[in-house]
Short mmCIF file of C-alpha atoms in Angstrom, two decimals:
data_model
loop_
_atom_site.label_atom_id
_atom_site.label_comp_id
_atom_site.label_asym_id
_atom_site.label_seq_id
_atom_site.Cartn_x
_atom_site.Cartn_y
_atom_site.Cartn_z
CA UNK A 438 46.20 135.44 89.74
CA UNK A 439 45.84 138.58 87.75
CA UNK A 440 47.72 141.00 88.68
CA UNK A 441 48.48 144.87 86.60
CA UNK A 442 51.42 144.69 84.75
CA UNK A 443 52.49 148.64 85.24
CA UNK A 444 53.10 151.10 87.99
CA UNK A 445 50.44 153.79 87.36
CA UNK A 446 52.09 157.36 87.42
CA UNK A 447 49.11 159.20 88.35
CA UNK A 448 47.38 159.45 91.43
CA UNK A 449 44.10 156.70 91.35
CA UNK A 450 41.04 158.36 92.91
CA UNK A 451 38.93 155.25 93.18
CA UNK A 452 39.66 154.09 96.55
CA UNK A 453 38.54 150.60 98.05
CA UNK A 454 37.13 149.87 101.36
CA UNK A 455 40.60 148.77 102.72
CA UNK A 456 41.69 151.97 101.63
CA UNK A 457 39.48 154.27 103.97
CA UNK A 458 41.91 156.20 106.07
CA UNK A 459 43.26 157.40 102.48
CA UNK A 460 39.81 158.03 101.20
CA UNK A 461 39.32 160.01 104.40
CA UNK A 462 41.90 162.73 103.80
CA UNK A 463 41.49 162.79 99.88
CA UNK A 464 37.94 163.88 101.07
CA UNK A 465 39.35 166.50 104.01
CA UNK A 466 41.62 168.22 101.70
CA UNK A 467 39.40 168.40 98.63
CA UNK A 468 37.74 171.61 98.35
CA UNK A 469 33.74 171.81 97.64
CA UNK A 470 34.03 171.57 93.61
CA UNK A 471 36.51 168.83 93.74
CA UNK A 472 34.80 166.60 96.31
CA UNK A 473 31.70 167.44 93.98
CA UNK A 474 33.53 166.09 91.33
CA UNK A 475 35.10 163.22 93.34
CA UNK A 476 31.82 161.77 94.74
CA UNK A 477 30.66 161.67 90.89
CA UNK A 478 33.44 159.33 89.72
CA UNK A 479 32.58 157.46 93.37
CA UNK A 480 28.77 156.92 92.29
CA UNK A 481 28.91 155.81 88.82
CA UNK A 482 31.30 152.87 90.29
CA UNK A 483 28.38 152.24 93.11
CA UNK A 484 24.75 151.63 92.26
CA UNK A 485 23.33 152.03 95.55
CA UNK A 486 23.74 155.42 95.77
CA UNK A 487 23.61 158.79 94.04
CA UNK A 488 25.26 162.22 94.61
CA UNK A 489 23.45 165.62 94.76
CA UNK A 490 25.67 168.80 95.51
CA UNK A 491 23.50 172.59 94.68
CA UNK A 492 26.41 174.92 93.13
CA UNK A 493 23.74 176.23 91.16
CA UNK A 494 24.56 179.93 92.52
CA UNK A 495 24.81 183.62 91.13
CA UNK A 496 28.60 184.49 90.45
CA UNK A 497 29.79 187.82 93.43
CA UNK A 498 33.05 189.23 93.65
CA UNK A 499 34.68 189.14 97.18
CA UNK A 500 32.38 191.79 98.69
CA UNK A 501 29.80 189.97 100.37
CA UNK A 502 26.61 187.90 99.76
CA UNK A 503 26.24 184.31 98.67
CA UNK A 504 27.42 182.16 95.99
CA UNK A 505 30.85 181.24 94.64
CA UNK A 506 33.86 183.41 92.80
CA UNK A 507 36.57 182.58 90.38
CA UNK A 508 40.19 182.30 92.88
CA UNK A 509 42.13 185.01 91.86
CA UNK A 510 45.29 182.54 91.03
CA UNK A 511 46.12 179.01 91.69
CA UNK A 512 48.87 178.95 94.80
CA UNK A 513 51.73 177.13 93.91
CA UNK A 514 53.43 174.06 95.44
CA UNK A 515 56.46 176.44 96.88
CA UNK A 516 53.67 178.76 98.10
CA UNK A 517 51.61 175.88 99.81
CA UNK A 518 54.87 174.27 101.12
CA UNK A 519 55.98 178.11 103.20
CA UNK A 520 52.85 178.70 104.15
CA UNK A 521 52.97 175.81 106.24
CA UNK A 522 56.53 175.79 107.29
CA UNK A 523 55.55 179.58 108.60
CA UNK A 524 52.32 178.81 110.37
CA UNK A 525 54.40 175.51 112.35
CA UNK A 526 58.13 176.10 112.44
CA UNK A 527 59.48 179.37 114.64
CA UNK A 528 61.99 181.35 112.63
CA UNK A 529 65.35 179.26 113.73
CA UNK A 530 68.42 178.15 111.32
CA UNK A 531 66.17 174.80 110.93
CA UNK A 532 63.42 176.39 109.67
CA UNK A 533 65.80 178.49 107.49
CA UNK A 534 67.17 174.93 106.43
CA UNK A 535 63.58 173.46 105.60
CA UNK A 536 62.93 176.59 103.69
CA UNK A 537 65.87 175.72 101.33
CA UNK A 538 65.42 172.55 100.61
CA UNK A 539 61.74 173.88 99.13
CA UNK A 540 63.22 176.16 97.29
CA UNK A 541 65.34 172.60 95.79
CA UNK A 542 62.16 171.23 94.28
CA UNK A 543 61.57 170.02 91.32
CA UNK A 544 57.77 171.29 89.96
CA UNK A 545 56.81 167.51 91.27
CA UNK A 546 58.44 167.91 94.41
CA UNK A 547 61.82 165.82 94.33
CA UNK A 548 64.56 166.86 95.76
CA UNK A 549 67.03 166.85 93.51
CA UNK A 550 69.81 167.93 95.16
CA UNK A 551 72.67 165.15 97.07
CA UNK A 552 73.66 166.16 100.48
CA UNK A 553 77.23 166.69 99.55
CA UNK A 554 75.99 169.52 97.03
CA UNK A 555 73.55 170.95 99.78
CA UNK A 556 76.92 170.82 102.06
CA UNK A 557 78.86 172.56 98.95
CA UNK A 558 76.11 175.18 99.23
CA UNK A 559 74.91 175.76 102.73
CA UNK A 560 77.39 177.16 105.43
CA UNK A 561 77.37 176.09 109.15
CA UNK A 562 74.96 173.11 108.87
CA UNK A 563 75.61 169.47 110.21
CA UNK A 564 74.33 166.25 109.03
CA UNK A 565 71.99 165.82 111.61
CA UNK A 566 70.69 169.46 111.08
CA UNK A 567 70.33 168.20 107.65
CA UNK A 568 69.01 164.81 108.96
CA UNK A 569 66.24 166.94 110.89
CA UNK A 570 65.37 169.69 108.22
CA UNK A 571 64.82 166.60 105.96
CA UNK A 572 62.11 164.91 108.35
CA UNK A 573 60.24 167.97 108.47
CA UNK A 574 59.77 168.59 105.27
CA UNK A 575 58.94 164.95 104.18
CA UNK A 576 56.43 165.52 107.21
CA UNK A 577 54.71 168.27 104.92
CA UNK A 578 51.57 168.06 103.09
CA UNK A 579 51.10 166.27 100.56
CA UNK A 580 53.17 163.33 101.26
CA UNK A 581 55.48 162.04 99.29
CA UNK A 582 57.18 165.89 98.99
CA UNK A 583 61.17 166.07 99.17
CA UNK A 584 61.50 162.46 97.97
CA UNK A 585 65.34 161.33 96.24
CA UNK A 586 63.44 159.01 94.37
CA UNK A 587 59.73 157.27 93.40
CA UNK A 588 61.01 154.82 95.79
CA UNK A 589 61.46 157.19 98.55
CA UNK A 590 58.42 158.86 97.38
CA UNK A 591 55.80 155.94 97.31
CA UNK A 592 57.36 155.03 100.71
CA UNK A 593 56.68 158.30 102.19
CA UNK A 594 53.02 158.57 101.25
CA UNK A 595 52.74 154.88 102.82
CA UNK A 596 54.34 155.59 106.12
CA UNK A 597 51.92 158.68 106.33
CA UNK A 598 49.13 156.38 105.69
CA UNK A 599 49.78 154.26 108.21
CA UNK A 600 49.69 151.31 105.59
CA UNK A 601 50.72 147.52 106.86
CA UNK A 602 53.75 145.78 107.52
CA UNK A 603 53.67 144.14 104.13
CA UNK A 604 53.16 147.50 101.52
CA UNK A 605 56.14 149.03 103.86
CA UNK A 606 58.14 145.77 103.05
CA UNK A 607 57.39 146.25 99.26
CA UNK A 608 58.66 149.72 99.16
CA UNK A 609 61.96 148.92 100.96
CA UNK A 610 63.34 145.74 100.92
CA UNK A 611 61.70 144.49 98.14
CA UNK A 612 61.15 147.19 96.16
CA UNK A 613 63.31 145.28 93.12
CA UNK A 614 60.82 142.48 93.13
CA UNK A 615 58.08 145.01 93.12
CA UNK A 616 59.12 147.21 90.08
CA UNK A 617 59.70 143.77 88.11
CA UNK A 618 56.54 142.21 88.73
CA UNK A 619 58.18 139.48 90.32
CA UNK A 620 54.77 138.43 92.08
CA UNK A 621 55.79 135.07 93.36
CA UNK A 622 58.52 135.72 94.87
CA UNK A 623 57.31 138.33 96.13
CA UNK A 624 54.25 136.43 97.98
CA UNK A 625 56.28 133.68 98.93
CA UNK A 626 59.16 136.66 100.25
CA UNK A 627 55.86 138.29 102.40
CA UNK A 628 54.12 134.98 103.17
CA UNK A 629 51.09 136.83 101.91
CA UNK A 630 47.95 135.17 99.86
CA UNK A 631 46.60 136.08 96.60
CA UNK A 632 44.16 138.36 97.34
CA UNK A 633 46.48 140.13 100.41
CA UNK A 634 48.86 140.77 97.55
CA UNK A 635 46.64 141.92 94.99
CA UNK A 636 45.43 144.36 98.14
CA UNK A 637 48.37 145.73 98.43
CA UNK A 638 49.86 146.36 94.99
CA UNK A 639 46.79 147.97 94.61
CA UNK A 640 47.11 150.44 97.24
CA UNK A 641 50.60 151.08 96.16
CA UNK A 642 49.42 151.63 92.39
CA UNK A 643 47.17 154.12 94.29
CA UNK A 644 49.78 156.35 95.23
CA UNK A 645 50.80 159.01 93.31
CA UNK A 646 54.38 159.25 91.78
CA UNK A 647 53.83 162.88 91.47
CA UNK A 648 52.73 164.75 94.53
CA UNK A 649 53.65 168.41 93.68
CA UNK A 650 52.20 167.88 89.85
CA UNK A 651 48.34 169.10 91.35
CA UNK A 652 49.79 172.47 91.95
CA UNK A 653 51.28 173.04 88.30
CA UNK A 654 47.99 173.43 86.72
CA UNK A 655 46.72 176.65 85.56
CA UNK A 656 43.05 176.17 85.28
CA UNK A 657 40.83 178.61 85.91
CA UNK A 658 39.25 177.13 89.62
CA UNK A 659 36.35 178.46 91.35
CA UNK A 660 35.71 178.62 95.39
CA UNK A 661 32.61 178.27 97.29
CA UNK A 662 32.43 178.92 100.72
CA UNK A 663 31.28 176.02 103.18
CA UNK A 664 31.17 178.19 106.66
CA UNK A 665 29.65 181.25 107.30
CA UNK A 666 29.85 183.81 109.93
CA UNK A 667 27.36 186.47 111.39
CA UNK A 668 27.22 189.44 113.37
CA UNK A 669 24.18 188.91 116.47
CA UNK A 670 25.18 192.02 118.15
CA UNK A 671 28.48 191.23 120.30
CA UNK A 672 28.32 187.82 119.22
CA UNK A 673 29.23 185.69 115.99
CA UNK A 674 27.26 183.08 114.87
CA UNK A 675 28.58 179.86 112.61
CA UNK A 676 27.49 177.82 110.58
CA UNK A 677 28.04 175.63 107.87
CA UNK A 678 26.47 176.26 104.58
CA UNK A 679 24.31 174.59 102.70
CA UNK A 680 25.15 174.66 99.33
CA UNK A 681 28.09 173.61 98.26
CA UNK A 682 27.67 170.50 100.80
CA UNK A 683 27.08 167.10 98.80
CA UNK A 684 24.39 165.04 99.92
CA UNK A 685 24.27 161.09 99.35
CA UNK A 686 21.08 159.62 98.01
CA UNK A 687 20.61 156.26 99.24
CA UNK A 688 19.31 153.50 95.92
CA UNK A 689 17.14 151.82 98.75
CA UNK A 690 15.05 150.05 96.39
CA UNK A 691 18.18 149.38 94.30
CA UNK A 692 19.57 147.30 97.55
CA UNK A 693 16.56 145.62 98.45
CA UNK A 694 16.11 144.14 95.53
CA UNK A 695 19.84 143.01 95.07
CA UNK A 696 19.87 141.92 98.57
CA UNK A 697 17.36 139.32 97.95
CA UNK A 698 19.18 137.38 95.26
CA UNK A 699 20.68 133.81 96.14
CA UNK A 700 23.54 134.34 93.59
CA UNK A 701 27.01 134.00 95.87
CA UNK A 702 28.70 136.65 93.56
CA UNK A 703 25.71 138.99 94.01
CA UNK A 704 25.58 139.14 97.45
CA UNK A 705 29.24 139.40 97.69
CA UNK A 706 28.88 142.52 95.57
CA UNK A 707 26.45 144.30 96.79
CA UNK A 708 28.04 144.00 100.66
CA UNK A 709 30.92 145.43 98.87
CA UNK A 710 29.13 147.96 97.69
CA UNK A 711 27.10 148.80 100.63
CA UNK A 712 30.23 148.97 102.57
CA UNK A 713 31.90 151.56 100.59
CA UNK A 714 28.72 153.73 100.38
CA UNK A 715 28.61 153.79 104.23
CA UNK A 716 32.45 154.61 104.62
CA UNK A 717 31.66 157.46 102.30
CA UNK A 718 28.77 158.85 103.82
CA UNK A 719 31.24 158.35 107.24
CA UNK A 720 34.08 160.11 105.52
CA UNK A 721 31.64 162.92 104.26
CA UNK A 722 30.38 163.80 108.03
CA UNK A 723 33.68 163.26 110.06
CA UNK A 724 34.75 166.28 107.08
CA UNK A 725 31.62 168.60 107.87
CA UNK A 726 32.53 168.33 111.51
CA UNK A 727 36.43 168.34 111.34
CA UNK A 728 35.83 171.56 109.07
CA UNK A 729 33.33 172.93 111.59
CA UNK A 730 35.40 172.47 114.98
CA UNK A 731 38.02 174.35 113.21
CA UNK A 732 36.40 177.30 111.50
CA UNK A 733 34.94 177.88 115.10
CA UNK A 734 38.06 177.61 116.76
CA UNK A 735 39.63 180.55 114.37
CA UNK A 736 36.42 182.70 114.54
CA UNK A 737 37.34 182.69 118.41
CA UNK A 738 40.75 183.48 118.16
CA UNK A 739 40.15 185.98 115.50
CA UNK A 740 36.98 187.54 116.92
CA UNK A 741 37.90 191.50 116.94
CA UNK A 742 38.63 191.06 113.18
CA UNK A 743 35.27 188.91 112.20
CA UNK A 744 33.87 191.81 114.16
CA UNK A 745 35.37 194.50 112.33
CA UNK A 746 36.63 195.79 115.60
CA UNK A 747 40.26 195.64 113.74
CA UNK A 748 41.62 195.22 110.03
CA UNK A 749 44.63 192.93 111.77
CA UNK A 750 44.94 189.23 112.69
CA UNK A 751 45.96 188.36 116.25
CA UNK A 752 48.83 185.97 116.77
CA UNK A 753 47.48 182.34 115.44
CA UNK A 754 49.88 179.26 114.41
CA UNK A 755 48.46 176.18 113.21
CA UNK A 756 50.29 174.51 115.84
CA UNK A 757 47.91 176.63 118.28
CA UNK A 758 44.75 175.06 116.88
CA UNK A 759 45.90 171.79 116.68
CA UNK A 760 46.92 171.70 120.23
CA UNK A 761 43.55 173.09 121.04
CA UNK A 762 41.34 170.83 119.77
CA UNK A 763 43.81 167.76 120.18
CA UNK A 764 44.22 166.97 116.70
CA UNK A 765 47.48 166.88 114.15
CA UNK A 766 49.27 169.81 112.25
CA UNK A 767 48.63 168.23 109.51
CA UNK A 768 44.95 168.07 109.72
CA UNK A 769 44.45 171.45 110.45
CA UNK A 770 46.44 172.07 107.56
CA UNK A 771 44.60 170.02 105.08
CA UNK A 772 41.35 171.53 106.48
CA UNK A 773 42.24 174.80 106.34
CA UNK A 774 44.09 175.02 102.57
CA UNK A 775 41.02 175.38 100.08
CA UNK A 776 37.95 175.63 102.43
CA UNK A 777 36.54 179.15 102.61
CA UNK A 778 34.25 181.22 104.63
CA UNK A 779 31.99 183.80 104.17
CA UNK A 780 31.29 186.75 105.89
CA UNK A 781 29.24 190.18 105.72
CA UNK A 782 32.45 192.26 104.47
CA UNK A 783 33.89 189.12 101.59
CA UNK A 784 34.91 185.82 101.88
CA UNK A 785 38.39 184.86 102.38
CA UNK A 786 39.97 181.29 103.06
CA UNK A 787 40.57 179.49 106.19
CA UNK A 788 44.45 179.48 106.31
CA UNK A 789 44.54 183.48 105.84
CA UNK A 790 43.69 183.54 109.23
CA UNK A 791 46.65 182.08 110.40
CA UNK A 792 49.59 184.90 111.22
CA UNK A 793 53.15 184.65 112.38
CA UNK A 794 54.25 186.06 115.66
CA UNK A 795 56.38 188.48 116.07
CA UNK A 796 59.52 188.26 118.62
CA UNK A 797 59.88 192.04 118.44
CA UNK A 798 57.00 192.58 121.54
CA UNK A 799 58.07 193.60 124.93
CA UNK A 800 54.73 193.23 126.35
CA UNK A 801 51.80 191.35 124.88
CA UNK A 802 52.47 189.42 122.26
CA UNK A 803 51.60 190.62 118.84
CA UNK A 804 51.50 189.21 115.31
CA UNK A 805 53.38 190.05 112.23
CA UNK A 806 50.12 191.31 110.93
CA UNK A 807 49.45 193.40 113.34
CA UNK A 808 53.18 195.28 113.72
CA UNK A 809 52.48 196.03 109.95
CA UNK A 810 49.15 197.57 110.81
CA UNK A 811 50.57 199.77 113.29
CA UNK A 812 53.44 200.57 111.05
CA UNK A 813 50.49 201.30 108.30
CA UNK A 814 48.74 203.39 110.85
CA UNK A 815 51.85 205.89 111.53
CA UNK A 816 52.85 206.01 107.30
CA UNK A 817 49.32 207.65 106.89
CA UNK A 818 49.30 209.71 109.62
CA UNK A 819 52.57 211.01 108.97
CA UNK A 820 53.54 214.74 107.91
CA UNK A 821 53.78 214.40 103.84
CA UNK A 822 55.98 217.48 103.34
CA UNK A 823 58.57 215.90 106.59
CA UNK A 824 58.07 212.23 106.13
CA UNK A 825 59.41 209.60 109.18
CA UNK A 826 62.76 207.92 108.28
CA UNK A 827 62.85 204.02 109.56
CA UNK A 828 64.84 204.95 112.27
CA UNK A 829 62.43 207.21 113.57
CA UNK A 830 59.50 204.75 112.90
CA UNK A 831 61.68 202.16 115.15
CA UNK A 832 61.95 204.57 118.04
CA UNK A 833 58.39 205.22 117.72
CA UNK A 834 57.27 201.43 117.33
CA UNK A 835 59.83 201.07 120.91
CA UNK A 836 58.09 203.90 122.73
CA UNK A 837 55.05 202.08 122.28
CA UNK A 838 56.30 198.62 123.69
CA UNK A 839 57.63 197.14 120.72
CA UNK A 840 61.29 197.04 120.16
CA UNK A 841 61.51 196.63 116.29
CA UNK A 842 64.56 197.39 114.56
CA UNK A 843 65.19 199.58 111.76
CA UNK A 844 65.86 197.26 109.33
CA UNK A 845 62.80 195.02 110.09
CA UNK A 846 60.81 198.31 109.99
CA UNK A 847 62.29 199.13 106.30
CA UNK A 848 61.32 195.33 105.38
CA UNK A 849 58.09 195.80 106.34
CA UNK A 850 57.79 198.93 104.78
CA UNK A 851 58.23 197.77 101.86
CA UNK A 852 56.14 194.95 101.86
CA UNK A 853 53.36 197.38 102.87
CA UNK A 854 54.03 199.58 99.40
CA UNK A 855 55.33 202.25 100.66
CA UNK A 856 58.53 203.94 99.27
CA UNK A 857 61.82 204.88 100.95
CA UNK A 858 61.88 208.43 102.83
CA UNK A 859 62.80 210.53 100.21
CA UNK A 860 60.01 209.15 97.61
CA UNK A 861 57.06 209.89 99.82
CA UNK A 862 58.20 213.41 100.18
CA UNK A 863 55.73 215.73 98.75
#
């Protein structure tokens, strides 16, 4: 039995057939240039078939019309890790907790901290606290993030996978025999045969060692917009566009004629082959629609902004969507990081339409986004030679149902631009 003789330290992008849950989120998180690109490594390894994707479109700027734009900067892992902890977790001393231990990362996403050091640093927290903040981060996309160790981090990515008894048993109690290429023993320790091992090892070699490295590069990246939105009167319309949207060309003459050899080998291949191709071309729909059920599910929730009946977001958590339409938070959050839509007034990416809620509403609830909009609204309507102290914003924010205190008001403020009292006196 041949087996590889090294742990590969980057993530493998070839997937095999056994590997097709895998396959199916490396395709639902990719954006439209890197599935381009992905499908392109998958065809030159396939004969039967071939890939054609139309990004052949003018350059725009974010105001409108078709076509694709350069992203203004690459978000990085911290920034991808908050955003989700904020669109999941309500602000508690957990989420607080989970937000800490990101901020602990090294740029590949280890932890690197022990517990007794996060003890040494953290007031009022327990082990279990810990315990728990620990689980939901390592519950986080990508997998693998918040690992001790490659150990812990190959394990991670496995358990998220949902891969067999047998990988799960290489990663933990035989991880030793692993590392050292002990494959015998490590067979006989599984009571697995040759090609069950090889099937495994190579899933595991799969994996990546590095899960936060993809959000250290710097290269300049481009977007292009897979949904699109329209204005029929006082209704939207969408849809999903079509370029940008690979399409599969099937070798049918290639298969027919490899399908009628009598060579053993041959036909072996060519099922394989055949098998893979129609896993893809599975993958690539179950993405169109899983993109498609949610894009339609934030138009809805959003509609007075896609309308331009309002320059806020309403209150919308991924944990809203996900419950919903019935699926995971963390496939609502792989759909939503990278795919973009466009509209009549710019395009703008699927998570932006996510917003916190605020706890500072008395009656309806409102979003973060939109207590900053109202807090906007009074700044520049306000009296530039007797400017509103924060105070004064707070009791006018309270008379109008939303008890906000002054401090949050001065936070947000800020955030917003504007100077302190005596700076935007004119």
């Amino acid at each position: 039995m041949e087996l590889k003789q090294n742990l590969n330290q980057k993530q493998v992008q070839g997937l095999s057939l056994t590997q097709g849950m895998r396959q199916s989120i490396l395709i639902l998180q990719s954006d439209a240039i890197d599935l381009a690109d992905y499908l392109s490594e998958q065809s030159l390894e396939n004969p039967l078939f071939d890939v054609h994707v139309n990004l052949d479109m003018p350059f725009i700027d974010n105001e409108g019309g078709n076509g694709y734009q350069i992203k203004d900067e690459q978000q990085s892992l911290f920034e991808y890790l908050l955003d989700q902890v904020q669109l999941t977790m309500r602000k508690t001393p957990l989420r607080d907790l989970v937000v800490y231990l990101i901020e602990q990362l090294d740029p590949n996403g280890y932890l690197t901290l022990s517990d007794d050091e996060i003890f040494e640093e953290v007031d009022d927290i327990t082990p279990i606290m810990l315990l728990d903040a620990k689980t939901l981060l390592h519950q986080l996309d990508p997998p693998g993030i918040g690992a001790r160790d490659l150990q812990e981090c190959l394990y991670l990515q496995a358990e998220a996978d949902d891969a067999d008894k047998a990988v799960m048993s290489m990663l933990s109690d035989n991880f030793e025999l692993f590392t050292k290429h002990e494959w015998k023993k490590l067979k006989r320790a599984l009571k697995l045969s040759n090609s069950e091992l090889q099937e495994d090892v190579n899933f595991i070699q799969s994996l990546s060692a590095n899960p936060g490295q993809r959000y250290t590069s710097q290269n300049e990246q481009y977007v292009v917009p897979e949904l699109a939105v329209k204005k029929n009167g006082d209704k939207l319309s969408l849809a999903i566009t079509k370029y940008g949207q690979p399409q599969l060309i099937f070798a049918e003459e290639t298969y027919d004629r490899l399908a009628k050899s009598t060579d053993e080998d041959v036909n072996k291949y060519i099922h394989d082959k055949y098998n893979q191709y129609k896993t893809l071309e599975y993958n690539l729909q179950r993405r169109i629609e899983t993109v498609s059920i949610i894009g339609r599910c934030i138009v809805k929730e959003q509609y007075k902004f896609f309308m331009q009946e309002t320059d806020s977001l309403a209150p919308l958590l991924i944990r809203d969507v996900a419950q919903k339409l019935q699926m995971s938070e963390s496939t609502v959050s792989r759909t939503i990081n990278g795919k973009y839509i466009q509209t009549d007034f710019g395009i703008f990416e699927l998570k932006q339409f996510f917003s916190r809620r605020s706890k500072v509403t008395v009656g309806e609830e409102k979003s973060v986004d939109q207590v900053k909009n109202k807090i906007k609204g009074i700044l520049d309507d306000e009296d530039k030679t007797k400017p509103l102290s924060d105070q004064k914003i707070s009791e006018m924010l309270t008379a109008d149902n939303l008890q906000i205190a002054r401090r949050t008001v001065a936070k947000y403020r800020e955030q917003l631009g504007y100077p302190a009292t005596s700076r935007r006196r004119v």
